Amino acid sequence: MPVFCYLIVIGLFATKDIRKYLTRLLIFALISEIPFDLAFHNTIIEFRSQNVFFTLMIGLFVIWLIEKEKMFFLRRSVLLSNLFELLILCTGCAIAYFLKTDYTFFGVLMIYFFYECRFHAILSMLAQTAVYVLMGGIEVFAVFALVPICMYNGEKGKNSKILKWCFYAYYPCHLLLIYMVRTFL
């Protein structure tokens, strides 16, 4: 999850069209919902929880709105800008919580902290570690994903449309595989 949250932030600044990016996340959230429900609830439709693509989409929307808000309000008032940023973040966290997305508001906070601390690796690691500790359980081990993230050199990797779509398709496909293994065992 930390890698995906980090890539959402990188994607915000690398994308040519944020609306297409958000739409792509929404489409894969909808595609992934049935495999997610099958894998975790053994049913086709379940409203007790939603897949992680919804969390990623909400997080991206939050940091995009904050970027827009900063351009508008920061020239006028730092206090007003900070208040609107907090309002946007709290609203995004509340939406994730009430929709019961995977990782709920913690996922939105992970994306926000990667965004807010993107120029400060140590501060980012501390903020992320705090989120994982608050989540508790096995999620604490996600802190180890911060090591390769901190080693990222900022250079764009191989640009392949096929590879891009394979990464999107991996999530619903692996959920279907989990469901099939569970069903046949």
C-alpha angles and dihedrals in degrees: 000000000000090000092052092047090050091049090052089060092045088048092054091062096036101047122100093204120030092187092058089047092052091045091051090052091048092049092051090045089057093043091048096048097082094047088045092052092046093049097045105025103023091232135096098237125028126160099192091090140008129213127265095258087073090054092049091048093050091047092050091048090050096052092042091054090047090052090051092045092051091054090052105037104028091074090054106038135350091205092052090047092051092048092052091046090053091047092051092047094047091047092051091048091049092050091051090047096048094043087050093227119181107279088009113207091346089070091051090049091051090054092045093050092048088050097045095043098038092122095044113062096182093048090047092052092049093049092047092047090052090053093050092047090050090050090052127185121067091338089081088077089064086080088081089066087068091073097068090038090058089048092057109120097206095246120132115247129218112325107221125151090203091053091047092054091044089058091051092046094047094077100057091037094053090047090054089049091052090050093049093048091048092047095049095044 
